[in-house]
Short mmCIF file of C-alpha atoms in Angstrom, two decimals:
data_model
loop_
_atom_site.label_atom_id
_atom_site.label_comp_id
_atom_site.label_asym_id
_atom_site.label_seq_id
_atom_site.Cartn_x
_atom_site.Cartn_y
_atom_site.Cartn_z
CA ASP A 955 -44.39 -11.80 -44.36
CA VAL A 956 -41.70 -11.37 -41.73
CA LYS A 957 -40.99 -7.91 -40.60
CA VAL A 958 -39.58 -5.29 -38.32
CA THR A 959 -42.11 -2.70 -37.21
CA GLN A 960 -41.27 0.74 -35.90
CA SER A 961 -44.12 2.29 -34.00
CA SER A 962 -44.04 5.74 -35.60
CA ARG A 963 -43.11 6.95 -39.09
CA TYR A 964 -42.94 10.61 -38.07
CA LEU A 965 -42.47 12.13 -34.63
CA VAL A 966 -42.12 15.73 -33.47
CA LYS A 967 -40.86 16.34 -29.94
CA ARG A 968 -39.74 19.32 -27.92
CA THR A 969 -36.23 19.93 -26.62
CA GLY A 970 -35.77 18.32 -23.22
CA GLU A 971 -38.54 15.75 -23.62
CA LYS A 972 -37.91 12.07 -22.95
CA VAL A 973 -38.55 10.20 -26.19
CA PHE A 974 -39.19 6.50 -26.72
CA LEU A 975 -38.76 4.87 -30.11
CA GLU A 976 -40.17 1.37 -30.27
CA CYS A 977 -39.19 -1.50 -32.53
CA VAL A 978 -40.80 -4.94 -32.71
CA GLN A 979 -39.74 -7.93 -34.83
CA ASP A 980 -41.67 -11.12 -35.45
CA MET A 981 -38.80 -13.27 -36.72
CA ASP A 982 -37.46 -14.54 -33.39
CA HIS A 983 -34.14 -12.83 -34.14
CA GLU A 984 -31.51 -12.69 -31.42
CA ASN A 985 -29.78 -9.51 -32.59
CA MET A 986 -31.40 -6.09 -32.75
CA PHE A 987 -29.86 -2.75 -33.72
CA TRP A 988 -30.58 0.97 -33.67
CA TYR A 989 -29.02 3.23 -36.30
CA ARG A 990 -29.41 6.85 -37.13
CA GLN A 991 -29.16 8.06 -40.71
CA ASP A 992 -28.08 11.57 -41.62
CA PRO A 993 -27.28 13.10 -45.03
CA GLY A 994 -23.63 12.74 -45.89
CA LEU A 995 -22.93 10.55 -42.85
CA GLY A 996 -24.67 7.34 -43.85
CA LEU A 997 -25.81 4.91 -41.15
CA ARG A 998 -24.25 5.11 -37.71
CA LEU A 999 -24.77 2.44 -35.09
CA ILE A 1000 -26.15 3.73 -31.79
CA TYR A 1001 -26.68 0.53 -29.79
CA PHE A 1002 -27.24 -3.13 -30.39
CA SER A 1003 -28.49 -6.07 -28.39
CA TYR A 1004 -27.61 -9.72 -28.86
CA ASP A 1005 -30.02 -11.13 -26.29
CA VAL A 1006 -32.75 -10.13 -23.86
CA LYS A 1007 -31.45 -7.62 -21.33
CA MET A 1008 -28.07 -7.53 -23.08
CA LYS A 1009 -26.85 -4.42 -24.83
CA GLU A 1010 -23.66 -2.93 -26.16
CA LYS A 1011 -22.73 0.54 -27.25
CA GLY A 1012 -22.27 1.26 -30.90
CA ASP A 1013 -20.36 4.12 -32.46
CA ILE A 1014 -22.48 7.04 -31.20
CA PRO A 1015 -24.26 6.07 -27.94
CA GLU A 1016 -24.04 9.48 -26.25
CA GLY A 1017 -27.44 10.89 -25.38
CA TYR A 1018 -29.21 7.56 -25.93
CA SER A 1019 -30.09 4.48 -23.95
CA VAL A 1020 -31.88 1.26 -24.87
CA SER A 1021 -34.08 -1.37 -23.32
CA ARG A 1022 -34.68 -4.98 -24.31
CA GLU A 1023 -36.99 -6.68 -21.85
CA LYS A 1024 -38.44 -9.12 -24.39
CA LYS A 1025 -36.77 -10.80 -27.34
CA GLU A 1026 -39.06 -9.21 -29.91
CA ARG A 1027 -38.89 -5.62 -28.67
CA PHE A 1028 -35.99 -3.16 -28.64
CA SER A 1029 -36.58 0.40 -27.47
CA LEU A 1030 -34.40 3.44 -28.04
CA ILE A 1031 -34.65 6.17 -25.41
CA LEU A 1032 -33.60 9.77 -25.76
CA GLU A 1033 -33.31 10.86 -22.14
CA SER A 1034 -33.51 14.57 -22.92
CA ALA A 1035 -34.07 15.27 -26.59
CA SER A 1036 -31.95 17.88 -28.29
CA THR A 1037 -32.15 19.44 -31.72
CA ASN A 1038 -29.01 17.62 -32.86
CA GLN A 1039 -30.91 14.38 -32.43
CA THR A 1040 -33.22 15.30 -35.27
CA SER A 1041 -32.66 12.41 -37.67
CA MET A 1042 -34.03 9.28 -39.31
CA TYR A 1043 -33.83 6.35 -36.90
CA LEU A 1044 -33.67 2.83 -38.28
CA CYS A 1045 -34.18 -0.39 -36.36
CA ALA A 1046 -32.84 -3.71 -37.67
CA SER A 1047 -32.73 -7.31 -36.54
CA SER A 1048 -30.74 -10.37 -37.51
CA LEU A 1049 -30.07 -13.99 -36.71
CA PRO A 1050 -26.70 -14.78 -35.11
CA GLN A 1051 -25.57 -15.91 -38.58
CA THR A 1052 -25.40 -12.37 -39.89
CA ARG A 1053 -23.02 -13.40 -42.66
CA SER A 1054 -25.62 -15.69 -44.19
CA TYR A 1055 -28.74 -13.58 -43.90
CA GLY A 1056 -27.82 -9.97 -43.24
CA TYR A 1057 -30.18 -7.60 -41.46
CA THR A 1058 -33.89 -6.91 -41.80
CA PHE A 1059 -34.77 -3.26 -41.38
CA GLY A 1060 -37.87 -1.43 -40.28
CA SER A 1061 -39.31 1.47 -42.28
CA GLY A 1062 -37.70 4.09 -40.08
CA THR A 1063 -38.86 6.85 -37.74
CA ARG A 1064 -38.18 10.42 -38.78
CA LEU A 1065 -37.75 12.35 -35.55
CA THR A 1066 -37.79 16.13 -35.43
CA VAL A 1067 -36.81 17.85 -32.19
CA VAL A 1068 -37.93 21.48 -32.00
CA GLY B 1353 -12.70 -3.35 -37.91
CA ASN B 1354 -14.23 -3.31 -41.35
CA SER B 1355 -14.47 -0.28 -43.58
CA VAL B 1356 -16.12 0.36 -46.92
CA THR B 1357 -15.75 2.95 -49.65
CA GLN B 1358 -18.45 3.30 -52.23
CA MET B 1359 -18.83 5.56 -55.18
CA GLU B 1360 -20.05 8.99 -54.24
CA GLY B 1361 -23.22 10.17 -55.84
CA PRO B 1362 -25.46 11.40 -56.93
CA VAL B 1363 -25.60 9.32 -60.08
CA THR B 1364 -28.09 10.39 -62.74
CA LEU B 1365 -28.88 8.13 -65.67
CA SER B 1366 -31.43 7.87 -68.43
CA GLU B 1367 -33.75 4.90 -68.56
CA GLU B 1368 -32.14 1.79 -70.11
CA ALA B 1369 -28.60 3.01 -69.38
CA PHE B 1370 -25.95 0.74 -67.84
CA LEU B 1371 -25.28 1.18 -64.13
CA THR B 1372 -22.13 0.55 -62.11
CA ILE B 1373 -21.74 1.57 -58.49
CA ASN B 1374 -18.26 0.82 -57.17
CA CYS B 1375 -17.65 -0.61 -53.72
CA THR B 1376 -14.34 -1.58 -52.12
CA TYR B 1377 -13.82 -2.76 -48.57
CA THR B 1378 -11.27 -3.68 -45.95
CA ALA B 1379 -12.15 -6.41 -43.52
CA THR B 1380 -10.90 -8.82 -40.93
CA GLY B 1381 -11.17 -12.37 -42.17
CA TYR B 1382 -13.53 -13.25 -44.99
CA PRO B 1383 -16.69 -11.20 -44.73
CA SER B 1384 -19.97 -11.67 -46.49
CA LEU B 1385 -20.86 -8.81 -48.80
CA PHE B 1386 -24.27 -7.19 -49.15
CA TRP B 1387 -25.99 -4.55 -51.21
CA TYR B 1388 -29.01 -2.84 -49.67
CA VAL B 1389 -31.44 -0.47 -51.38
CA GLN B 1390 -33.47 2.32 -49.77
CA TYR B 1391 -36.44 3.70 -51.68
CA PRO B 1392 -37.66 7.21 -50.78
CA GLY B 1393 -39.18 7.37 -47.31
CA GLU B 1394 -38.45 3.72 -46.55
CA GLY B 1395 -35.99 1.61 -44.58
CA LEU B 1396 -33.25 -0.45 -46.18
CA GLN B 1397 -34.05 -3.67 -48.04
CA LEU B 1398 -31.61 -6.43 -48.86
CA LEU B 1399 -30.96 -6.36 -52.61
CA LEU B 1400 -28.36 -9.11 -53.00
CA LYS B 1401 -25.50 -10.82 -51.21
CA ALA B 1402 -22.44 -13.01 -51.69
CA THR B 1403 -20.86 -15.06 -48.94
CA LYS B 1404 -17.56 -16.22 -50.46
CA ALA B 1405 -15.00 -15.33 -53.09
CA ASP B 1406 -16.19 -15.46 -56.73
CA ASP B 1407 -19.83 -15.77 -55.70
CA LYS B 1408 -22.21 -13.68 -57.74
CA GLY B 1409 -25.26 -12.23 -56.07
CA SER B 1410 -28.21 -11.24 -58.23
CA ASN B 1411 -31.73 -9.89 -57.85
CA LYS B 1412 -34.14 -7.73 -59.90
CA GLY B 1413 -31.58 -7.50 -62.74
CA PHE B 1414 -28.81 -6.29 -60.42
CA GLU B 1415 -25.59 -8.26 -60.06
CA ALA B 1416 -22.41 -8.06 -58.00
CA THR B 1417 -19.43 -10.42 -57.84
CA TYR B 1418 -17.30 -11.00 -54.73
CA ARG B 1419 -13.76 -10.19 -55.82
CA LYS B 1420 -11.39 -11.17 -53.05
CA GLU B 1421 -8.22 -10.21 -54.95
CA THR B 1422 -9.40 -6.62 -55.41
CA THR B 1423 -11.60 -6.52 -52.25
CA SER B 1424 -14.46 -5.21 -54.34
CA PHE B 1425 -18.18 -5.85 -54.78
CA HIS B 1426 -19.33 -3.54 -57.55
CA LEU B 1427 -23.06 -3.33 -58.27
CA GLU B 1428 -24.17 -3.49 -61.92
CA LYS B 1429 -27.38 -3.46 -63.91
CA GLY B 1430 -27.59 -3.63 -67.64
CA SER B 1431 -30.68 -1.48 -68.16
CA VAL B 1432 -31.98 0.73 -65.37
CA GLN B 1433 -35.60 1.79 -64.94
CA VAL B 1434 -37.16 4.84 -63.35
CA SER B 1435 -38.31 2.58 -60.51
CA ASP B 1436 -34.65 1.85 -59.65
CA SER B 1437 -34.25 5.41 -58.36
CA ALA B 1438 -33.11 4.93 -54.77
CA VAL B 1439 -30.10 5.02 -52.46
CA TYR B 1440 -27.80 1.99 -52.62
CA PHE B 1441 -25.60 0.85 -49.73
CA CYS B 1442 -22.69 -1.58 -49.82
CA ALA B 1443 -22.09 -3.48 -46.57
CA PRO B 1444 -19.39 -6.02 -45.71
CA GLY B 1445 -19.72 -7.93 -42.51
CA GLY B 1446 -20.17 -11.05 -40.50
CA SER B 1447 -16.50 -11.83 -40.02
CA GLY B 1448 -13.74 -11.65 -37.46
CA GLY B 1449 -14.51 -10.84 -33.85
CA SER B 1450 -17.64 -8.87 -34.74
CA ASN B 1451 -19.47 -11.51 -36.68
CA TYR B 1452 -22.86 -9.90 -36.01
CA LYS B 1453 -21.87 -6.55 -37.49
CA LEU B 1454 -22.38 -5.06 -40.93
CA THR B 1455 -20.47 -1.92 -41.87
CA PHE B 1456 -22.44 0.33 -44.20
CA GLY B 1457 -21.07 2.66 -46.85
CA LYS B 1458 -22.41 6.19 -47.01
CA GLY B 1459 -24.81 5.32 -49.78
CA THR B 1460 -25.06 6.28 -53.44
CA LEU B 1461 -28.13 8.14 -54.64
CA LEU B 1462 -29.29 6.97 -58.06
CA THR B 1463 -31.80 8.96 -60.08
CA VAL B 1464 -33.13 7.48 -63.32
CA ASN B 1465 -34.87 9.84 -65.71
CA PRO B 1466 -37.43 8.70 -68.29
#
């Protein structure tokens, strides 16, 4: 069964910590995405990557960075965590032919910053 | 870019009731249209899709028809079950200059009572 795996389901971090959220896919997908999901706001795109070492900003990149050193792995980095980054983080991947297949999502990481 | 408006929830129904969740979109070009479902505590799963006008997507008793003339992709199910309780997201995408990108609605929470 093909899948996208996020390393943690729940994470609690302190304000100011550097936080790494990891995502791995086993489908050989070119595209990978990081979203955050908040009540009333839906899904908002943070960053995406269309190839190894390539990245582009999404709608809300401030306070985040990403790394894609290998095709199967896409990491989201919170350089200095703040309480307003408490959220559900969703990773997704897709083939270049998004219109035919859509995205495959991971199960999400619920991050709490205290 | 694309935008999507879907019916605001929450929607509460009794088991075996008929379900409609409205979705309209604006898009560049001719997007594919997707419905995703998110069960409690999980990531999003692809429910159904349609890639061209008049196509009907279907899965697990859910259906939606790509209506180009009304730019709509309403989700329907004839008889809902308690297990259908989830959040449903409409997502056009895969067209125009951003052919990798899906645009997600804010989600509609469905609760089905026994």
